[in-house]
Coordinates of C-alpha atoms in Angstrom, one line a residue:
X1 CA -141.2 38.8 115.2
X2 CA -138.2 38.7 113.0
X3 CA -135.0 39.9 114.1
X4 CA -132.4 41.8 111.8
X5 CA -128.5 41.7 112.2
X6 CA -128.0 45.3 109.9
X7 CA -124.3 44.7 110.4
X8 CA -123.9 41.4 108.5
X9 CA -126.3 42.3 105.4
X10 CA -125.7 41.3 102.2
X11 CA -121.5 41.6 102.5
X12 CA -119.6 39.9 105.1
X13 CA -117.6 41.7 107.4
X14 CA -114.1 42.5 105.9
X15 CA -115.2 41.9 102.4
X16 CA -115.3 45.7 101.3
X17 CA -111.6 46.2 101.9
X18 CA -110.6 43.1 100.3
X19 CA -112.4 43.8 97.0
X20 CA -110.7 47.2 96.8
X21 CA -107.5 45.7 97.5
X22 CA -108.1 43.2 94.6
X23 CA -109.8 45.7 92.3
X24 CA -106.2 47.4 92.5
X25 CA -104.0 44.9 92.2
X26 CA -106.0 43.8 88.4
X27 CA -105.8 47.5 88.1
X28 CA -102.3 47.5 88.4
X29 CA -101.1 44.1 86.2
X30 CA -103.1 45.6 83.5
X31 CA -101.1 49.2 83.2
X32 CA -98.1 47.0 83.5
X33 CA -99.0 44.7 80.5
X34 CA -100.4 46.8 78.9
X35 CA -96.7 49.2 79.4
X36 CA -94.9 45.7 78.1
X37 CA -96.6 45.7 75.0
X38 CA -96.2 49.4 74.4
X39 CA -92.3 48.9 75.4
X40 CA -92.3 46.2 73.0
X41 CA -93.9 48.0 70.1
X42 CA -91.7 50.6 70.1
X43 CA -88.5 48.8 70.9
X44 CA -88.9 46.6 67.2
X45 CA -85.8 46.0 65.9
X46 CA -84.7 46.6 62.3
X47 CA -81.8 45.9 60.2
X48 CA -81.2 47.4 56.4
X49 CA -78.5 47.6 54.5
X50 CA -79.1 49.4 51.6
X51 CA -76.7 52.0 49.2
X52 CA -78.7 55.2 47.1
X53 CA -81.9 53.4 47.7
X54 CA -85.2 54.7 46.8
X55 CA -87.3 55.8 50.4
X56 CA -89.9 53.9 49.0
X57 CA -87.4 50.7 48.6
X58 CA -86.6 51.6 52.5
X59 CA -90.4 51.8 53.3
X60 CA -91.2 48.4 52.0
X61 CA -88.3 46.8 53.9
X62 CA -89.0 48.5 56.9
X63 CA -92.8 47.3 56.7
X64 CA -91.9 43.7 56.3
X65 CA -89.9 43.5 59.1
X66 CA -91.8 45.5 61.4
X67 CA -95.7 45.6 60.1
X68 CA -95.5 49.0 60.0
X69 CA -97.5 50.9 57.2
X70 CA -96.2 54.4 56.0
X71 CA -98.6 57.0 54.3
X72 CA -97.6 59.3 52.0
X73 CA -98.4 61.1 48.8
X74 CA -97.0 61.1 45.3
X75 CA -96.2 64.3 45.5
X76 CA -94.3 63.8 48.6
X77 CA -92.4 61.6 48.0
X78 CA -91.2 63.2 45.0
X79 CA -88.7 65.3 47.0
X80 CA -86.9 62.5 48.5
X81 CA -83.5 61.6 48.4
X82 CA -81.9 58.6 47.8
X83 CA -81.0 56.4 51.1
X84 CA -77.5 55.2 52.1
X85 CA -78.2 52.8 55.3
X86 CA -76.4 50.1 57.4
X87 CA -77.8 49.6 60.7
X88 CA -78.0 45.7 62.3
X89 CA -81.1 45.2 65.5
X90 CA -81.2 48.8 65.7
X91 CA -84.9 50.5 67.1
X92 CA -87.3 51.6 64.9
X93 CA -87.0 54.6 66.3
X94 CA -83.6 55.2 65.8
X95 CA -83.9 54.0 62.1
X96 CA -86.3 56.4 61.2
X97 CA -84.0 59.3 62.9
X98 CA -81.6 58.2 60.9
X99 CA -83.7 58.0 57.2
X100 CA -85.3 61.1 57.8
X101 CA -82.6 63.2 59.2
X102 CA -81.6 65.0 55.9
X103 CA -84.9 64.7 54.1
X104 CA -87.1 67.5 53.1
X105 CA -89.8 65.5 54.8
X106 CA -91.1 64.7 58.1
X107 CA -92.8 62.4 60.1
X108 CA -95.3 60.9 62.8
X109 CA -95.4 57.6 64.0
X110 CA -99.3 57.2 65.1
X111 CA -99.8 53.0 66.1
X112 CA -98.6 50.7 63.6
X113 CA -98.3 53.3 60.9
X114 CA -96.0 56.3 59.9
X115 CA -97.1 59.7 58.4
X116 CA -94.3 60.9 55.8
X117 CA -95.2 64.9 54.9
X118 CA -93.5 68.2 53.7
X119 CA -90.8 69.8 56.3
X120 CA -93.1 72.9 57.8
X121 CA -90.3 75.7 56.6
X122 CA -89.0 78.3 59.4
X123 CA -89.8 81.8 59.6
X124 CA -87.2 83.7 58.0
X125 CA -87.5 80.5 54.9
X126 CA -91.3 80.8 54.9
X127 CA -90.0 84.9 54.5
X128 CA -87.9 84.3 52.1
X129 CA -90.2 82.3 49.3
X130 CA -92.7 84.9 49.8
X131 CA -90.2 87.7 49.2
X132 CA -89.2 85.3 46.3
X133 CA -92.9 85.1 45.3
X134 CA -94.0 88.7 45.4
X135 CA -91.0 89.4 43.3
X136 CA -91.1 86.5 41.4
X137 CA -87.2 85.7 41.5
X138 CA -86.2 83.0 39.2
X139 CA -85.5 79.5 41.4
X140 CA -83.0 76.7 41.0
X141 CA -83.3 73.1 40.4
X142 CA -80.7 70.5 41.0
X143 CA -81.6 66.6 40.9
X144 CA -80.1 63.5 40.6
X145 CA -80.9 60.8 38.1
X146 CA -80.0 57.1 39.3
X147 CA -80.7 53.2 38.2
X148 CA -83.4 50.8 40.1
X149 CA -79.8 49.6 41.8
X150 CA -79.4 53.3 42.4
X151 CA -76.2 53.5 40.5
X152 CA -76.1 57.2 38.5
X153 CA -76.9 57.6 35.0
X154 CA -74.6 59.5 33.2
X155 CA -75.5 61.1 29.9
X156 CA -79.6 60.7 30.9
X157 CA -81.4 63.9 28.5
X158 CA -83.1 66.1 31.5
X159 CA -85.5 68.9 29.7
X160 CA -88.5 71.0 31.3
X161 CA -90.6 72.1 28.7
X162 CA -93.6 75.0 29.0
X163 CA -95.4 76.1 25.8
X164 CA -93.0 78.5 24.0
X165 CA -90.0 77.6 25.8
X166 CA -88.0 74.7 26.8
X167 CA -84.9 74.0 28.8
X168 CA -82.3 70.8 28.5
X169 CA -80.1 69.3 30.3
X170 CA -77.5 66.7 30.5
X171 CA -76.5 64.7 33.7
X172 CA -72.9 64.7 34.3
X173 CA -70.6 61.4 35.6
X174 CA -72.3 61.7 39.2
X175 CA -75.5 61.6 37.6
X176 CA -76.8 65.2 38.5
X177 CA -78.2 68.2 36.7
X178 CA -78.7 71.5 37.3
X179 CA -81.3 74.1 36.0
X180 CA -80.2 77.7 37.2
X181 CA -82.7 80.7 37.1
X182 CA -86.1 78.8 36.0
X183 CA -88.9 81.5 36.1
X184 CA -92.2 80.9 38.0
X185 CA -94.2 78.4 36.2
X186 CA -95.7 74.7 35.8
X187 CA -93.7 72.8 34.3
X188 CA -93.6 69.4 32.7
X189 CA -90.1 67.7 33.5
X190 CA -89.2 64.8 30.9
X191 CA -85.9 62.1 31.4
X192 CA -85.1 59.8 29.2
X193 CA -81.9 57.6 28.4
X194 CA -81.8 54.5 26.1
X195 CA -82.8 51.7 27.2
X196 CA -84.8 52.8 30.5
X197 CA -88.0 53.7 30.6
X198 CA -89.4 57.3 30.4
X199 CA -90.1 59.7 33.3
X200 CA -92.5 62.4 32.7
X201 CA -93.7 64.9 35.6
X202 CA -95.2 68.0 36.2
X203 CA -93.2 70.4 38.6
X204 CA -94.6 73.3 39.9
X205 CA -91.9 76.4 40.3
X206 CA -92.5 78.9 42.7
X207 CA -89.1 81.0 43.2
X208 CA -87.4 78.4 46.0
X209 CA -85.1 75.9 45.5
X210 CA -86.1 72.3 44.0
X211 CA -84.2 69.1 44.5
X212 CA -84.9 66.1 42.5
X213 CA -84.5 62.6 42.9
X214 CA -85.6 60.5 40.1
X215 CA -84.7 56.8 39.4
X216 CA -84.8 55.0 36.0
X217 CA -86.3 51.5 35.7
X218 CA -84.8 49.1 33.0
X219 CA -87.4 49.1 29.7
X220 CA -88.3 45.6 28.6
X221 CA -86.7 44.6 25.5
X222 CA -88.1 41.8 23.0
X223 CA -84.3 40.9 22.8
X224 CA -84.8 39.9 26.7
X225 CA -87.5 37.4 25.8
X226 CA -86.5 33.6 27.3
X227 CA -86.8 31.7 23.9
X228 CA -86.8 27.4 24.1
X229 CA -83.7 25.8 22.2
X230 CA -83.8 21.9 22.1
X231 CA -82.3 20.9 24.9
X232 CA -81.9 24.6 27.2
X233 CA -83.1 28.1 26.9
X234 CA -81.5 31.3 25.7
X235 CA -82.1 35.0 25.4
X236 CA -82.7 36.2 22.2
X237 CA -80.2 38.7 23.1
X238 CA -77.5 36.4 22.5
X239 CA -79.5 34.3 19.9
X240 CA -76.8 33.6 16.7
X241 CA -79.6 31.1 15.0
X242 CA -82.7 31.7 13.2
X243 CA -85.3 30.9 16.3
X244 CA -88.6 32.4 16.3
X245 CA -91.0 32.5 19.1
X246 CA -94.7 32.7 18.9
X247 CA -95.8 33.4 23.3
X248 CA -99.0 32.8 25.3
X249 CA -99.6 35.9 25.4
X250 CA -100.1 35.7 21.1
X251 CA -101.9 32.4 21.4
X252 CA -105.0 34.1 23.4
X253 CA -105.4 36.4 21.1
X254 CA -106.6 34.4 18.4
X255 CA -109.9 32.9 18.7
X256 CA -108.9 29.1 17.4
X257 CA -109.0 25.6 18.4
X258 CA -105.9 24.1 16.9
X259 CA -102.6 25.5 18.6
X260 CA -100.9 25.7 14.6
X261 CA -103.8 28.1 13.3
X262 CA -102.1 30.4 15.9
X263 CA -98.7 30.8 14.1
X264 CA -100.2 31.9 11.1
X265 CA -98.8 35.1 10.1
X266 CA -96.3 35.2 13.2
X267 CA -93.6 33.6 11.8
X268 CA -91.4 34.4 8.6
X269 CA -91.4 31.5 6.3
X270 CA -93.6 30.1 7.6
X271 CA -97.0 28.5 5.9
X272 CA -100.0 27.4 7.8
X273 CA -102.7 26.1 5.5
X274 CA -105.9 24.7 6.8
X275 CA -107.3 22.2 4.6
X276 CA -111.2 22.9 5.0
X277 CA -113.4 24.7 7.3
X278 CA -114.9 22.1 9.3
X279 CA -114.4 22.1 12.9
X280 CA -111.2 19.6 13.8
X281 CA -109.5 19.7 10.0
X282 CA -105.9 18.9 9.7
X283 CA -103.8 22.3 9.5
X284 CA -100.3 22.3 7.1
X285 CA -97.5 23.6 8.4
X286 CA -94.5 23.9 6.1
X287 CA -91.1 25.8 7.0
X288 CA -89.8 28.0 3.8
X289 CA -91.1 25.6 1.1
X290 CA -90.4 22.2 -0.3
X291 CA -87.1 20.8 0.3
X292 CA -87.5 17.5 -1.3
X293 CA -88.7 16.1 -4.7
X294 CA -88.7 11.9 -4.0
X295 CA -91.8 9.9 -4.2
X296 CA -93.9 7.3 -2.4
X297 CA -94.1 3.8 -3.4
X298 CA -97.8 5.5 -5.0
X299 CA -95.5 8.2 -6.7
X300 CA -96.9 10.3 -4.5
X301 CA -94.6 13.7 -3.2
X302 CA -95.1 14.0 0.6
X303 CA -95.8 17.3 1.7
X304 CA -92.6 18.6 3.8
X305 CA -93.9 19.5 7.6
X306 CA -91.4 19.8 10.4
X307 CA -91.0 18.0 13.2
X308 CA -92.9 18.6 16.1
X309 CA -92.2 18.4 20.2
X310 CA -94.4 18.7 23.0
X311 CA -92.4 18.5 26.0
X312 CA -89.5 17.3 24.8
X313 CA -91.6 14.3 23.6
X314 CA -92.0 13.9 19.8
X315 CA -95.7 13.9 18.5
X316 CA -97.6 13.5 15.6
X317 CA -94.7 12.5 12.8
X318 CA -95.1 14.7 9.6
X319 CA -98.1 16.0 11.0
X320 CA -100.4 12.9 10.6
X321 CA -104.4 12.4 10.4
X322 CA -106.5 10.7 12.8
X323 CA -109.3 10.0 10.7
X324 CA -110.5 6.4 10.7
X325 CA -114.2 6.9 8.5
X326 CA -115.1 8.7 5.7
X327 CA -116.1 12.6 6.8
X328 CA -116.4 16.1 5.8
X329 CA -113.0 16.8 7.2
X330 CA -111.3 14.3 4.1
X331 CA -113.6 15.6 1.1
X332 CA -110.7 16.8 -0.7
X333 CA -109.7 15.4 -4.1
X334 CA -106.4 14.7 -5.3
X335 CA -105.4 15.2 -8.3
X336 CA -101.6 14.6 -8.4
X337 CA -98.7 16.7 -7.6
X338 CA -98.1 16.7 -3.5
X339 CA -99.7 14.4 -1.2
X340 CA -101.3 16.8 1.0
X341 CA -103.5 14.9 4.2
X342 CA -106.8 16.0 4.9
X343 CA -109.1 14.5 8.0
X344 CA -109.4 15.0 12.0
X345 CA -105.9 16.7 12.7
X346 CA -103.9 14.9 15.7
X347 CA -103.5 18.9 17.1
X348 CA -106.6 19.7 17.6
X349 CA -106.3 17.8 20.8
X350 CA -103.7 20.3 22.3
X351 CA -105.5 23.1 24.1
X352 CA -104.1 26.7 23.0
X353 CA -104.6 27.5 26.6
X354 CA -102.5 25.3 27.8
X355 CA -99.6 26.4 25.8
X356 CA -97.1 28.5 27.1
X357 CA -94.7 29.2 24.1
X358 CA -94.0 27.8 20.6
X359 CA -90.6 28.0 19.4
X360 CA -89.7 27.4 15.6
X361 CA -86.5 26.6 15.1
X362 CA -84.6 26.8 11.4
X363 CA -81.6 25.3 9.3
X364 CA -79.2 24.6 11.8
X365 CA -80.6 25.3 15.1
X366 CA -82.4 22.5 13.5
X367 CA -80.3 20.0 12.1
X368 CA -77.4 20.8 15.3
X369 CA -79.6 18.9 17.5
X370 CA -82.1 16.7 16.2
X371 CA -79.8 16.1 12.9
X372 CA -81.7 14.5 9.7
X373 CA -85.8 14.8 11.7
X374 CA -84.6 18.6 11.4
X375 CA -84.2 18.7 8.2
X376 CA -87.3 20.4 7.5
X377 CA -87.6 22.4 10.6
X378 CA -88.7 22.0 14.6
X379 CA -91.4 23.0 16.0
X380 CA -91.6 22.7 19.8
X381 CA -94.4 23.6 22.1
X382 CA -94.3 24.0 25.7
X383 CA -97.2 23.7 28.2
X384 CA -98.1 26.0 31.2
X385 CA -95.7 25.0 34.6
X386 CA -97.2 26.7 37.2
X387 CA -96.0 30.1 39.4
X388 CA -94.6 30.6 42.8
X389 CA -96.7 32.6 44.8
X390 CA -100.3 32.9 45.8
X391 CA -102.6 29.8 44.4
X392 CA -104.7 31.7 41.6
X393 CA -107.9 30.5 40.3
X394 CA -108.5 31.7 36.5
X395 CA -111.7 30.6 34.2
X396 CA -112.1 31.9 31.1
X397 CA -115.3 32.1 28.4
X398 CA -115.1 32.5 25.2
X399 CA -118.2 32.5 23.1
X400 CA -118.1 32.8 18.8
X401 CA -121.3 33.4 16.3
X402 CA -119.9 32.3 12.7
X403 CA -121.6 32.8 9.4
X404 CA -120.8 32.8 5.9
X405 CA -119.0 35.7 4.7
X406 CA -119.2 36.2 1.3
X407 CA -121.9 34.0 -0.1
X408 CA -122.0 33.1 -3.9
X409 CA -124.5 34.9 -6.2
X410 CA -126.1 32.2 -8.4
X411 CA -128.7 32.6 -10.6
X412 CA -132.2 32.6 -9.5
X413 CA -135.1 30.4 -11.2
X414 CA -136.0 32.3 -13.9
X415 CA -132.1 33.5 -14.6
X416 CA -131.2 29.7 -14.6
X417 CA -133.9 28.8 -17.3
X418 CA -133.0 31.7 -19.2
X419 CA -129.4 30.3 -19.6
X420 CA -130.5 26.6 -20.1
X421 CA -132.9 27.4 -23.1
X422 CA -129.7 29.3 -24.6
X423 CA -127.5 26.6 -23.9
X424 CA -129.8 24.3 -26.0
X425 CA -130.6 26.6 -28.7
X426 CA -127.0 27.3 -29.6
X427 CA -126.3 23.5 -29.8
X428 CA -129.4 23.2 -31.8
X429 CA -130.8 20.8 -29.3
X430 CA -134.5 20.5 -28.8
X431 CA -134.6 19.2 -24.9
X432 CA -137.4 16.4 -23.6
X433 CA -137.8 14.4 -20.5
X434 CA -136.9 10.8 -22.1
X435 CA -134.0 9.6 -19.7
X436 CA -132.8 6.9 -22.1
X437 CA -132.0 9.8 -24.9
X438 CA -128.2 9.7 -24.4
X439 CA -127.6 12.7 -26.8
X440 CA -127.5 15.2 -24.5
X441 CA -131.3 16.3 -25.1
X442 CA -132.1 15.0 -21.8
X443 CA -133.5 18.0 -19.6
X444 CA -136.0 16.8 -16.5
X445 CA -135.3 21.2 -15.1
X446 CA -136.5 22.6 -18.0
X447 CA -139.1 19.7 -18.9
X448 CA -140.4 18.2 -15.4
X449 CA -139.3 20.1 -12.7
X450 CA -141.7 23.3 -11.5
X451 CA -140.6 26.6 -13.5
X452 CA -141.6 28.5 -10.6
X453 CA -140.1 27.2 -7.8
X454 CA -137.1 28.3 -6.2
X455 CA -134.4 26.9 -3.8
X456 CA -131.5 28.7 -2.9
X457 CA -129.4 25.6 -1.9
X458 CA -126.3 27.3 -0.7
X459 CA -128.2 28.1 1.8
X460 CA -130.0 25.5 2.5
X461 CA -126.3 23.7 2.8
X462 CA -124.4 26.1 4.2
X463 CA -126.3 28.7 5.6
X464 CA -126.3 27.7 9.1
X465 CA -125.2 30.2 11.8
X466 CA -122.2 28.0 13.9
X467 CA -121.5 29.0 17.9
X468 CA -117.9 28.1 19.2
X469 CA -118.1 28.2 22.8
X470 CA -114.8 27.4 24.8
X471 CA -114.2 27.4 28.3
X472 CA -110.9 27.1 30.6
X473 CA -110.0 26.7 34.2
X474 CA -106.7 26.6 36.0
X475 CA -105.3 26.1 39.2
X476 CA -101.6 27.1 40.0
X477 CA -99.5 28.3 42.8
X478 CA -96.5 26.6 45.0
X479 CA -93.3 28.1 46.4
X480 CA -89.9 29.3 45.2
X481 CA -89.0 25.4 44.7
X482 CA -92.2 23.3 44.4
X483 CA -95.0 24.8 42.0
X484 CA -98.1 23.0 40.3
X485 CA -101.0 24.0 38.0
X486 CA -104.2 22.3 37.0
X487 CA -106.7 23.1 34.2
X488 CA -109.7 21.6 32.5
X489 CA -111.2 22.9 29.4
X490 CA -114.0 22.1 27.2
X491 CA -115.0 23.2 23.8
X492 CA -117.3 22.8 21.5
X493 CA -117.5 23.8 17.3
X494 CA -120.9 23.2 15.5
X495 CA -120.7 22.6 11.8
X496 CA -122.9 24.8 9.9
X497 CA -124.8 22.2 8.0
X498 CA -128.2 21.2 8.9
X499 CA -128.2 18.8 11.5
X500 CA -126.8 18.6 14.7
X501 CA -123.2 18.3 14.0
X502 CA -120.2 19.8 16.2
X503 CA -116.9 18.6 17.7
X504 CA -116.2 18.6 21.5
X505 CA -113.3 18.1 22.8
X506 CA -112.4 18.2 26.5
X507 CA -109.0 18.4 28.0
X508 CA -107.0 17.7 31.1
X509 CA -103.4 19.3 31.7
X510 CA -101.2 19.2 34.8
X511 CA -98.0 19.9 36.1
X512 CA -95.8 19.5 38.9
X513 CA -92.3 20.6 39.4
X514 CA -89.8 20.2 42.2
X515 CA -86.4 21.8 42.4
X516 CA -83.5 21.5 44.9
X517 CA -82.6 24.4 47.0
X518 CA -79.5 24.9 45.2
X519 CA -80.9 24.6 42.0
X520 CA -79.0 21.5 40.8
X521 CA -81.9 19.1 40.7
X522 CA -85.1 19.9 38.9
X523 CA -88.2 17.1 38.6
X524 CA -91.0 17.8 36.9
X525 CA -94.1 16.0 36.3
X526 CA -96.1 16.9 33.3
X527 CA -99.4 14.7 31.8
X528 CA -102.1 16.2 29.2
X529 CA -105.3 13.7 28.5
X530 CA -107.7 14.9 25.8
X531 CA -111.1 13.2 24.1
X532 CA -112.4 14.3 20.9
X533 CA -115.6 13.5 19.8
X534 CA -116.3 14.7 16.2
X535 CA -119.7 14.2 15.4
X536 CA -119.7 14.8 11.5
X537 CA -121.4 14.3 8.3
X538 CA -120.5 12.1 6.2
X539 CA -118.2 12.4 2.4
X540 CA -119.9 14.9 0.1
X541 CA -122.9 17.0 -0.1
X542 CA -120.8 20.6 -0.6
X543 CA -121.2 20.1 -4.5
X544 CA -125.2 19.7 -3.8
X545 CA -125.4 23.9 -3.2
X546 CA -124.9 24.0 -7.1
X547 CA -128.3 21.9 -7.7
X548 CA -130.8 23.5 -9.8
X549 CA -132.7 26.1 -7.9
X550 CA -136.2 24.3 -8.5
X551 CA -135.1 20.6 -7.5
X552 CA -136.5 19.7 -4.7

């Protein structure tokens, strides 16, 4: 027999009415926290401080203090005037009542964001533009034109232009226009004043009034470029020299592997020659001619070049080779006159991508600072610092299929034999194969060699399709007082004889710089390592493409 106490099942006795009583106390700490938090939300504090700024200037502000996002449309926003605000800890709240209070706009604060929209006119204005509508009464338009420092912009050209008619206007000292009796209509609204940038919009008129607020950024100006001047840096605004800049922004554009062949036709006066096509040549660089006339101990002339500065460092004087063994790169004759170098060029080890700016200076920006090395002009290239702000990660590719051009049309066998036979005839020559005839009759093409074979040795020699490939990686980023950048590149340039030929080079450039908080003390650490390995023919073999087209 089994005995059951009903009574004491399952809960003990007094259990129920505890639970309850702890079910409602949770209850209860969680409307409260979750009230705090609420409380809080609301109760943000903001602070601005801001005279004819743009709402969207105000929105920004307001979301970086507060994490608040606003939404809006273009079109919306369009209608807004400019803000004059200076609250300190205030509530969000209150800041938005006092932004909005006389705005054509409205708004709705719905969790951590804002809705911005149109004003929902009242009844007798929603009467009125309808009346104005059905009877198509002409409306007027009053803006305001104002600076990115919302200062007004007197004298700004304000037009609204339909096809077939067009009205102007002037804004006056405060920096406001008016338009009186516009018909009905789209309308495309254009401002312009020198030296901001255009505004162009479309306005829709519709018989009510229309106020405008439009603000005018500053147009970048070429004479606002930061340009590097020995020691310092200037605008060219307030340039007085002859300086010329050639920026990064120039370099990549140019598909080459030696940072000079990228001045060529940037600069006035200034003459880049490359001494040959193969890959890793020395490149000329000569600044409004030859200046002097006195020779070598081998009365040679030396070929005036300027003097060049990477980093403030001096590098490669008068624009030396590197060549140690006979190559492709030196098969250049001399024949008197100006002592021009050929061979491996010491640039070819700077990577264009790891330029920032070159700055050619002339006559006496020259001579002022680095006196008689001037003489013949400065050339001074600055590397890549890196950016404050997020760390970036940028690669670049860049892949080139080269060919010959514009080939030379020789002759072809029978064309060749032709001109032989006539070349002996007229001399009276009768031609054999005996090698030891030193009279000229000795002729093995037209005596030994196969009169039906044919060779085109150009391109045999040179008819090679070449590939460039280049690649580049870089690293940068830091804060508004400690930035850095890395990059790595590699490239390669294959010769377009047969054979595999080519020059690699790979490159390492870095850069680390450190300034004091008030500005006064600046450190920066900048090192570039590069290794070239120029795998190339030897001297000669270009004169070989003239061989007679059945020599084997």
């Amino acid at each position: 027999m089994y005995k059951i106490y009903s009574e004491h099942f399952v809960l003990p006795p007094g259990f129920t009415k505890k639970l309850f009583l702890f079910m409602k106390l949770t209850a209860l700490m969680l409307f409260l926290a979750f009230m705090q938090v609420s409380a809080s939300t609301l109760a943000q504090k903001v602070t601005l401080s801001e005279r004819n700024a743009s709402l969207t200037t105000i929105f920004e502000q307001i979301r970086n203090q507060t994490g608040y996002d606003f939404a809006y449309t273009t079109a919306t926003i369009q209608v807004a005037k400019p803000v004059t605000i200076d609250v300190k800890n205030m509530e969000l709240t209150q800041v938005l009542k006092l932004i909005f209070n006389d705005q054509p706009l409205d708004y709705e604060i719905d969790n951590k964001s804002v809705e911005v929209s149109l004003k929902e006119p009242s009844f007798l204005e929603s009467l009125k533009d309808k009346a104005a509508r059905l009877l198509a009464l002409p409306a007027h338009i009053h803006g305001r034109v104002i600076d990115s420092l919302g200062q007004p912009l007197s004298g700004a050209n304000v037009s609204l232009n339909l096809k077939g008619a067009s009205y102007v206007a002037t804004t006056d000292n405060k920096g406001e226009f008016d338009f009186p009796d516009i018909p009905p209509n789209r309308y495309t609204l254009i401002v312009t004043y020198i030296g901001y940038s255009r505004i162009e919009r479309i306005i829709q008129v519709n018989s009510r009034e229309i106020l405008l607020s439009l603000v005018m950024h500053n147009l970048s100006s070429a004479l606002d470029q930061i340009q590097v001047i020995g020691y310092g840096a200037e605008s060219r605004r307030f340039s007085v020299g002859s300086v010329a800049t050639v920026t990064a922004e120039q370099i990549e554009k140019q598909p080459v592997t030696n940072p000079l062949l990228a001045l060529e036709g940037q600069v006035p006066g200034l003459a880049v020659t490359a001494m040959n096509g193969v890959p890793g040549a020395t490149t000329l660089v000569q600044l409004r001619g030859q200046n002097t006339l006195a020779t070598t101990n081998l009365n040679f002339k030396p070929y005036d070049q300027p003097y060049f500065i990477v980093d403030g460092v001096p590098f490669a004087s008068q624009n030396a080779n590197v060549s140690q063994l006979a190559n492709l790169a030196l098969a250049q004759e001399f024949s008197g006159g100006l002592s021009q170098s050929t061979g491996i060029g010491a640039f070819n080890d700077i990577n264009p991508n790891d330029i920032e700016s070159i700055t050619i200076l002339k006559d006496a920006d020259a001579t002022s600072i680095y006196g008689t090395k001037g003489a013949n002009g400065v050339i001074l290239i600055t590397t890549k610092k890196g950016k404050a702000g997020k760390t970036t990660f940028d690669l670049n590719i860049n892949s080139q299929f080269n060919e010959v051009a514009r080939p030379i049309q020789l002759l072809n066998t029978q064309q060749y034999l032709q001109l032989r036979r006539e070349a002996f005839a007229q001399d009276g020559i009768t031609p054999n194969n005996n090698p030891n005839d030193y009279s000229g009759a000795y002729a093995p093409d037209l005596t030994i060699y196969d009169q039906n074979k044919y060779t085109n040795w150009q391109k045999v020699i040179q008819g090679n399709s070449t590939n460039n490939t280049d690649i580049h990686a870089s690293v940068s980023g830091g804060g508004p007082n400690n930035t850095f950048i890395v990059s790595g590149g590699y490239t390669r340039s294959d010769y377009n004889y047969p054979g595999s030929f080519a020059d690699q080079r790979y490159t390492l450039h870095s850069a680390i710089t450190s300034t004091s908080v008030n500005k006064r003390f600046s450190l920066q650490l900048i090192t570039d390592y590069a290794y070239d390995q120029n795998n190339s023919a030897g001297f000669g073999g270009s004169q070989d493409v003239l061989l007679p087209p059945q020599c084997t």
